[in-house]
Short mmCIF file of C-alpha atoms in Angstrom, two decimals:
data_model
loop_
_atom_site.label_atom_id
_atom_site.label_comp_id
_atom_site.label_asym_id
_atom_site.label_seq_id
_atom_site.Cartn_x
_atom_site.Cartn_y
_atom_site.Cartn_z
CA MET S 193 107.31 96.62 99.90
CA THR S 194 103.52 96.76 100.15
CA GLY S 195 101.33 96.42 103.24
CA ALA S 196 97.84 96.90 104.62
CA CYS S 197 96.40 98.05 107.92
CA THR S 198 93.33 98.69 110.03
CA ILE S 199 92.45 100.37 113.34
CA VAL S 200 90.40 98.92 116.22
CA SER S 201 89.69 99.21 119.89
CA PRO S 202 89.74 95.84 121.70
CA ASN S 203 86.02 95.14 121.26
CA TYR S 204 86.57 95.04 117.47
CA LEU S 205 89.52 92.64 117.51
CA PRO S 206 87.45 89.71 116.11
CA PHE S 207 86.76 91.83 113.02
CA ALA S 208 90.44 92.76 112.70
CA ARG S 209 91.48 89.09 112.88
CA THR S 210 88.96 88.17 110.19
CA LEU S 211 90.15 90.99 107.94
CA ALA S 212 93.85 90.22 108.47
CA GLU S 213 93.38 86.52 107.70
CA SER S 214 91.38 87.25 104.55
CA TYR S 215 93.88 89.85 103.34
CA ARG S 216 96.94 87.69 103.92
CA LEU S 217 95.27 84.73 102.19
CA HIS S 218 95.38 86.74 98.94
CA HIS S 219 98.57 88.73 99.63
CA THR S 220 100.90 86.13 101.14
CA ASP S 221 104.04 88.25 100.85
CA GLN S 222 102.62 91.31 102.63
CA GLN S 223 102.44 92.39 106.25
CA PHE S 224 99.16 93.38 107.88
CA PHE S 225 99.23 95.96 110.68
CA VAL S 226 96.60 96.72 113.32
CA LEU S 227 96.61 99.84 115.45
CA VAL S 228 95.06 99.03 118.84
CA VAL S 229 93.37 102.18 120.14
CA ALA S 230 93.18 101.72 123.90
CA ASP S 231 95.13 102.60 127.01
CA VAL S 232 97.23 99.45 126.62
CA THR S 233 101.01 99.37 126.97
CA ASP S 234 101.91 95.65 126.73
CA LYS S 235 102.43 94.81 123.07
CA LYS S 236 103.20 91.18 123.95
CA LEU S 237 99.48 90.64 124.50
CA PHE S 238 99.14 90.53 120.70
CA ASP S 239 102.12 88.30 119.86
CA ARG S 240 99.92 85.40 118.71
CA GLU S 241 97.65 87.45 116.47
CA PRO S 242 97.53 87.07 112.65
CA PHE S 243 98.78 90.64 112.34
CA THR S 244 101.51 92.99 113.52
CA ALA S 245 100.13 95.07 116.38
CA VAL S 246 100.95 98.74 116.90
CA LEU S 247 99.87 100.46 120.11
CA LEU S 248 98.36 103.93 120.19
CA ARG S 249 101.18 105.24 122.37
CA ASN S 250 103.70 104.03 119.76
CA LEU S 251 102.53 106.78 117.41
CA PRO S 252 104.40 110.09 117.48
CA LEU S 253 101.41 112.03 118.81
CA SER S 254 102.15 115.06 120.97
CA ASN S 255 99.63 114.27 123.72
CA VAL S 256 97.66 111.01 123.57
CA ASN S 257 95.68 111.68 126.76
CA SER S 258 94.57 115.08 125.53
CA LEU S 259 93.49 113.68 122.16
CA ALA S 260 91.65 110.80 123.86
CA MET S 261 89.75 113.25 126.06
CA LYS S 262 88.89 115.55 123.18
CA TYR S 263 87.49 112.74 121.01
CA ASP S 264 85.12 109.85 121.75
CA ILE S 265 85.96 106.28 120.73
CA LEU S 266 84.71 106.59 117.13
CA GLU S 267 86.43 109.93 116.62
CA LEU S 268 89.72 108.77 118.10
CA ASN S 269 89.83 105.57 116.04
CA THR S 270 89.18 107.41 112.80
CA ASN S 271 91.24 110.54 113.38
CA VAL S 272 94.54 108.80 114.08
CA LYS S 273 94.36 107.15 110.64
CA PRO S 274 96.74 109.50 108.78
CA SER S 275 99.14 109.50 111.75
CA PHE S 276 99.15 105.69 111.74
CA MET S 277 99.76 105.50 108.00
CA LYS S 278 102.61 108.00 108.22
CA HIS S 279 104.11 105.93 111.05
CA LEU S 280 103.97 102.73 108.99
CA PHE S 281 105.61 104.38 105.98
CA ALA S 282 108.40 105.72 108.20
CA GLN S 283 109.02 102.59 110.26
CA PHE S 284 108.63 99.80 107.70
CA GLY S 285 109.88 101.28 104.44
CA LEU S 286 106.63 100.65 102.58
CA SER S 287 106.15 101.78 99.00
CA LYS S 288 102.37 101.24 98.97
CA LEU S 289 99.92 101.02 101.86
CA VAL S 290 96.21 100.24 101.96
CA TYR S 291 93.94 101.05 104.88
CA LEU S 292 90.78 98.91 105.27
CA ASP S 293 88.09 99.24 107.94
CA PRO S 294 88.00 96.26 110.32
CA ASP S 295 84.51 95.20 109.15
CA ILE S 296 85.84 94.45 105.65
CA CYS S 297 86.61 91.02 104.26
CA VAL S 298 88.90 90.41 101.28
CA TYR S 299 87.89 87.86 98.61
CA ASN S 300 90.43 88.45 95.84
CA PRO S 301 93.75 90.26 95.41
CA LEU S 302 93.40 94.04 95.42
CA THR S 303 94.92 94.21 91.93
CA PRO S 304 92.74 97.15 90.73
CA VAL S 305 93.96 99.19 93.70
CA PHE S 306 97.65 98.41 93.38
CA ASP S 307 97.58 98.86 89.61
CA LEU S 308 96.09 102.32 90.07
CA LEU S 309 98.75 103.17 92.68
CA ASP S 310 101.44 102.60 90.05
CA SER S 311 100.49 106.06 88.78
CA ALA S 312 98.27 107.61 91.47
CA SER S 313 99.52 108.95 94.78
CA VAL S 314 96.23 108.27 96.58
CA ALA S 315 93.33 105.96 95.68
CA LEU S 316 89.76 106.55 96.94
CA THR S 317 86.41 104.83 96.46
CA PRO S 318 83.29 107.00 96.11
CA HIS S 319 80.26 105.87 98.07
CA LEU S 320 78.20 106.02 94.89
CA THR S 321 78.99 105.75 91.19
CA SER S 322 75.38 106.08 90.00
CA PRO S 323 72.28 107.97 91.22
CA VAL S 324 70.10 106.54 93.99
CA PRO S 325 66.33 106.28 93.43
CA LEU S 326 64.27 108.98 95.16
CA ASP S 327 62.10 106.41 96.94
CA GLY S 328 62.31 107.57 100.56
CA ARG S 329 64.57 104.71 101.59
CA LEU S 330 67.97 104.95 103.26
CA PRO S 331 70.72 105.50 102.48
CA ASN S 332 70.11 108.15 99.87
CA GLU S 333 72.22 110.78 98.15
CA GLN S 334 71.58 113.27 100.96
CA ASP S 335 73.20 110.85 103.40
CA MET S 336 76.35 110.98 101.29
CA LEU S 337 76.31 114.79 101.43
CA TYR S 338 76.20 114.37 105.22
CA ASN S 339 78.81 111.62 105.53
CA GLY S 340 81.16 112.47 102.68
CA THR S 341 81.57 111.70 99.00
CA TYR S 342 84.24 109.06 99.59
CA ASN S 343 84.16 106.12 101.97
CA LEU S 344 87.25 106.23 104.15
CA GLY S 345 86.82 102.61 105.14
CA PHE S 346 89.33 102.33 102.32
CA ILE S 347 92.24 104.43 101.18
CA GLY S 348 95.31 103.42 99.21
CA VAL S 349 98.51 105.47 99.32
CA ARG S 350 101.77 105.31 97.38
CA GLN S 351 104.87 106.68 99.05
CA ASP S 352 105.77 109.85 97.17
CA ALA S 353 105.99 113.61 97.73
CA GLU S 354 102.35 114.21 96.78
CA SER S 355 100.98 111.62 99.20
CA ARG S 356 103.19 112.97 101.98
CA ARG S 357 101.71 116.42 101.47
CA MET S 358 98.21 114.94 101.51
CA LEU S 359 98.82 112.91 104.67
CA ASP S 360 100.32 115.93 106.46
CA TRP S 361 97.33 118.09 105.52
CA TRP S 362 94.82 115.37 106.46
CA GLU S 363 96.57 114.63 109.76
CA ASP S 364 96.43 118.29 110.82
CA ARG S 365 92.69 118.48 110.12
CA CYS S 366 91.97 115.17 111.84
CA LEU S 367 93.89 115.98 115.01
CA GLN S 368 92.44 119.47 115.30
CA GLN S 369 88.93 119.27 113.84
CA GLY S 370 87.94 115.63 113.49
CA PHE S 371 84.62 115.88 115.29
CA SER S 372 81.50 113.94 114.38
CA GLU S 373 79.45 117.13 114.19
CA ALA S 374 76.98 117.36 111.34
CA ARG S 375 75.80 120.89 112.07
CA THR S 376 79.29 122.28 111.48
CA GLY S 377 79.85 120.15 108.37
CA LEU S 378 82.30 117.79 110.06
CA PHE S 379 82.36 114.00 110.08
CA VAL S 380 85.57 112.63 111.59
CA ASP S 381 88.37 111.92 109.09
CA GLN S 382 86.04 111.20 106.20
CA LYS S 383 84.46 114.54 105.35
CA TRP S 384 87.83 116.28 104.97
CA ILE S 385 88.65 113.98 102.05
CA ASN S 386 85.89 115.66 99.99
CA LEU S 387 88.53 118.35 99.43
CA ALA S 388 91.46 116.08 98.60
CA PRO S 389 90.92 115.57 94.83
CA GLY S 390 90.82 119.35 94.38
CA PHE S 391 93.91 119.99 96.50
CA PHE S 392 96.08 117.10 95.30
CA PRO S 393 96.14 116.16 91.59
CA GLY S 394 97.60 112.74 92.43
CA VAL S 395 94.31 111.59 94.02
CA GLN S 396 92.46 109.16 91.75
CA LEU S 397 89.27 107.11 92.08
CA VAL S 398 88.88 103.33 92.14
CA ARG S 399 85.70 102.67 90.16
CA HIS S 400 86.03 98.88 90.05
CA PRO S 401 82.64 97.54 91.28
CA GLY S 402 84.37 94.79 93.24
CA CYS S 403 86.14 97.27 95.50
CA ASN S 404 84.27 98.43 98.61
CA MET S 405 80.92 96.85 97.81
CA ALA S 406 78.64 97.76 100.73
CA TYR S 407 75.10 98.60 101.77
CA TRP S 408 75.35 102.13 100.30
CA ASN S 409 75.99 100.93 96.72
CA LEU S 410 73.79 97.82 96.54
CA HIS S 411 71.36 99.63 94.23
CA GLU S 412 74.07 99.44 91.54
CA ARG S 413 75.78 96.13 92.38
CA SER S 414 74.71 92.50 92.52
CA LEU S 415 76.69 89.41 93.44
CA ASN S 416 76.90 86.00 91.77
CA GLN S 417 78.69 82.91 93.01
CA THR S 418 80.55 81.10 90.21
CA ALA S 419 83.16 78.39 89.98
CA ALA S 420 85.72 81.19 89.75
CA GLY S 421 84.43 82.88 92.91
CA HIS S 422 82.18 85.88 93.59
CA LEU S 423 81.46 88.17 90.63
CA VAL S 424 79.95 91.65 90.89
CA ASN S 425 77.44 92.49 88.15
CA ASP S 426 78.33 89.20 86.40
CA ARG S 427 81.74 90.55 85.34
CA HIS S 428 84.02 91.85 88.05
CA PRO S 429 85.73 89.81 90.78
CA LEU S 430 84.69 90.81 94.28
CA CYS S 431 87.89 92.21 95.79
CA PHE S 432 86.48 93.26 99.16
CA TYR S 433 83.08 93.65 100.78
CA HIS S 434 82.50 96.23 103.51
CA PHE S 435 80.10 94.79 106.12
CA SER S 436 79.38 98.18 107.66
CA GLY S 437 76.59 98.03 110.25
CA VAL S 438 76.68 94.22 110.41
CA ASP S 439 75.14 92.41 113.38
CA VAL S 440 76.92 89.07 113.62
CA GLU S 441 74.30 87.70 116.04
CA ASP S 442 71.41 88.32 113.64
CA ARG S 443 71.46 85.92 110.72
CA GLY S 444 68.91 87.96 108.79
CA ALA S 445 70.42 91.43 109.24
CA LEU S 446 72.18 93.20 106.38
CA SER S 447 73.09 96.55 107.97
CA THR S 448 71.79 98.61 110.85
CA HIS S 449 72.43 101.72 108.74
CA SER S 450 70.10 100.86 105.87
CA ASN S 451 66.45 100.09 105.18
CA ARG S 452 66.83 99.99 101.40
CA PHE S 453 67.52 96.27 101.31
CA THR S 454 67.37 93.27 103.63
CA LEU S 455 68.88 89.86 103.08
CA VAL S 456 65.38 88.68 102.15
CA ASP S 457 65.45 91.23 99.31
CA ARG S 458 69.00 90.30 98.41
CA PRO S 459 69.39 86.50 98.46
CA ASP S 460 72.55 86.97 96.38
CA LEU S 461 74.25 88.19 99.57
CA GLN S 462 72.94 85.60 102.04
CA ASP S 463 75.78 83.07 101.79
CA LEU S 464 78.40 85.81 101.89
CA PHE S 465 76.91 87.25 105.08
CA ASP S 466 76.38 83.85 106.74
CA SER S 467 80.00 82.89 106.14
CA TYR S 468 81.35 86.25 107.30
CA LYS S 469 79.34 86.29 110.52
CA ASP S 470 80.54 82.77 111.35
CA ARG S 471 84.16 83.76 110.70
CA VAL S 472 83.94 86.78 112.99
CA LYS S 473 82.42 84.71 115.80
CA ARG S 474 85.12 82.04 115.44
CA ASN S 475 87.74 84.76 115.79
CA ARG S 476 86.66 85.84 119.27
CA VAL S 477 89.31 85.76 121.99
CA PRO S 478 87.45 86.95 125.10
CA ALA S 479 90.55 87.67 127.19
CA LEU S 480 91.78 90.21 124.63
CA ASP S 481 88.48 91.42 123.18
CA SER S 482 87.38 92.49 126.66
CA LEU S 483 90.44 94.63 127.37
CA ALA S 484 89.34 98.03 128.64
CA TYR S 485 89.33 100.92 126.18
CA GLY S 486 90.59 103.07 129.04
CA PHE S 487 89.64 106.50 127.68
CA ASP S 488 85.93 106.45 128.52
CA ARG S 489 86.15 107.05 132.27
CA PHE S 490 87.95 109.22 134.77
CA THR S 491 90.29 107.39 137.13
CA ASP S 492 87.53 106.95 139.74
CA GLY S 493 85.23 105.25 137.21
CA THR S 494 83.08 108.28 136.40
CA VAL S 495 81.92 108.18 132.78
CA VAL S 496 83.35 110.87 130.48
CA ASN S 497 80.35 112.22 128.57
CA ARG S 498 80.37 113.98 125.22
CA LEU S 499 79.60 117.43 126.67
CA ALA S 500 82.67 117.21 128.92
CA ARG S 501 84.79 116.19 125.91
CA ARG S 502 83.51 119.07 123.80
CA ILE S 503 84.10 121.68 126.50
CA TYR S 504 87.59 120.22 127.04
CA SER S 505 88.33 120.69 123.33
CA LYS S 506 87.53 124.42 123.57
CA HIS S 507 89.63 125.07 126.70
CA GLU S 508 92.26 122.40 126.00
CA GLU S 509 95.24 124.70 126.59
CA LEU S 510 94.19 125.19 130.23
CA TRP S 511 94.91 121.55 131.06
CA ALA S 512 97.62 120.69 128.54
CA ASP S 513 100.16 119.91 131.27
CA GLU S 514 98.06 117.27 133.06
CA ASN S 515 96.32 113.94 132.48
CA PRO S 516 92.69 115.07 131.99
CA PHE S 517 91.37 111.67 133.12
CA ASP S 518 92.93 112.03 136.59
CA THR S 519 90.31 112.87 139.23
CA ARG S 520 93.02 114.73 141.17
CA GLY S 521 93.53 117.09 138.23
CA ARG S 522 92.14 120.51 137.43
CA PHE S 523 89.91 119.35 134.58
CA PHE S 524 87.97 116.97 136.81
CA GLY S 525 87.52 119.81 139.28
CA PHE S 526 86.27 122.03 136.45
CA CYS S 527 83.73 119.37 135.43
CA LYS S 528 82.56 119.05 139.02
CA ARG S 529 82.09 122.80 139.41
CA HIS S 530 80.12 123.12 136.18
CA GLY S 531 77.89 120.07 136.52
CA LEU S 532 79.52 118.09 133.70
CA LEU S 533 79.77 114.76 135.53
CA SER S 534 77.29 112.00 134.65
CA GLY S 535 78.05 109.34 137.26
CA LYS S 536 79.43 105.84 136.72
CA GLN S 537 76.59 104.31 134.68
CA LYS S 538 76.91 104.66 130.91
CA PRO S 539 73.77 106.14 129.30
CA GLY S 540 72.04 104.32 126.47
CA LYS S 541 72.55 105.49 122.92
CA SER S 542 69.78 107.44 121.22
CA THR S 543 69.25 109.82 118.32
CA TRP S 544 66.55 112.34 117.47
CA HIS S 545 65.00 109.76 115.13
CA GLU S 546 63.97 107.81 118.23
CA PHE S 547 61.97 110.64 119.80
CA ASP S 548 58.26 109.93 119.75
CA PRO S 549 56.32 113.04 118.66
CA THR S 550 53.37 111.83 120.75
CA ASP S 551 55.47 111.64 123.94
CA ARG S 552 54.14 114.19 126.45
CA ARG S 553 57.63 115.63 127.02
CA VAL S 554 58.21 116.14 123.30
CA ARG S 555 54.73 117.63 122.94
CA ALA S 556 55.51 120.03 125.80
CA VAL S 557 58.60 121.24 123.94
CA HIS S 558 56.53 121.73 120.80
CA ARG S 559 53.94 123.74 122.74
CA LEU S 560 56.71 125.91 124.19
CA LEU S 561 58.10 126.57 120.71
CA GLY S 562 54.64 127.45 119.46
CA LEU S 563 54.27 129.93 122.34
CA MET S 564 57.65 131.48 121.50
CA LEU S 565 56.55 131.90 117.87
CA ARG S 566 53.44 133.79 118.92
CA LEU S 567 55.35 135.97 121.40
CA LEU S 568 58.29 136.82 119.16
CA GLY S 569 56.74 136.81 115.71
CA PRO S 570 58.21 134.90 112.75
CA ASP S 571 61.31 137.06 112.17
CA ARG S 572 62.62 137.08 115.74
CA TYR S 573 61.56 133.45 116.16
CA GLU S 574 63.71 132.51 113.15
CA LEU S 575 66.63 134.41 114.71
CA LEU S 576 66.12 132.47 117.94
CA MET S 577 66.16 129.19 115.99
CA ARG S 578 69.40 130.22 114.30
CA TYR S 579 70.98 130.89 117.67
CA LEU S 580 69.71 127.60 119.08
CA ALA S 581 71.19 125.79 116.06
CA TYR S 582 74.53 127.41 116.93
CA ILE S 583 74.47 126.86 120.68
CA THR S 584 73.28 123.24 120.50
CA VAL S 585 76.65 122.40 118.95
CA LEU S 586 78.15 121.27 122.25
CA ARG S 587 81.56 122.87 121.63
CA ASN S 588 79.92 126.27 121.31
CA GLN S 589 78.54 126.06 124.84
CA ALA S 590 82.05 126.82 126.05
CA VAL S 591 81.02 130.50 125.80
CA PHE S 592 79.19 130.08 129.12
CA ILE S 593 80.59 126.82 130.54
CA LYS S 594 83.82 128.32 131.78
CA ASP S 595 85.45 129.66 134.91
CA LYS S 596 84.98 133.37 135.50
#
């Protein structure tokens, strides 16, 4: 028996419905499973969905609340992937299982994947199968060194001893060290898989251009609409497209993660994107899509910020016997004592790319650094920068954010 699956929190349910419908259209005899990552306990809520729902608390995880405090929403969704796949193999007697990210749509049977899994234990798709021009645009090859060689929006697994060893190894790394933390070389579940082909000989690559077409490989792939359907590079059927970074409300947007191409540059993709965005919007069910995630706030509504999560992960054993989200618990008291509480308003998202070098606050920091260079000299200044690089990894601040 063969099946497929994805993982979402409630806000991504429209994408999961779109994926499940497209997958089942081309694999009519297979089941499609969706893990709902939220503090939800009523499985009947999902009885009318085009998929079989599995709840987070159905997985055999030792401490869901602890894991949900340690990781933010992206980290939690990605790091339970091997646990979910192991659960499906155990509960449903599957011989082959494919994981697909929710923002994927299937356009043809995944024959190249399942054919490979007749001999391979694990099937992966590399982000890139040819070099990217050094033109200053994103994404580039350096981004793949940052994010990982393989895109874990897809993985195919055959049930055998080799894949069980791989899933056990991957699960341990994900549950213990699945942080999105570039400065320590970590990126959720995905970066660990860089090591998998070396550790497990049964790991093989899917090089079919119609599998996992996405913004990161558009420099090497084009799309044509024919009477037989979509063809990649005029030859290969499009099996599935990964709409990573899609904005369904913006008809002209290709991906928020890329400036290499737009839909104006790539008219071959326009109809595909228009159709997909319409399908996702038609699949909205507000009553379910607005279900609370439940792991982003303490029980009094106070937002759980990333610094609190990272400090929790370093002192986790101190609060292992309690629900860390409970404001009556010891962890909340710890956060209060050490100034780790942000209030009840969620902050906006920002990255260092958004800092304006002409902003007076940024310029003040630069002046301070220049002063430190003159005071310390280049050698000691470099040592200071090395320490700052270490201590600005939030987990490492547990060396001083602790009870005496």
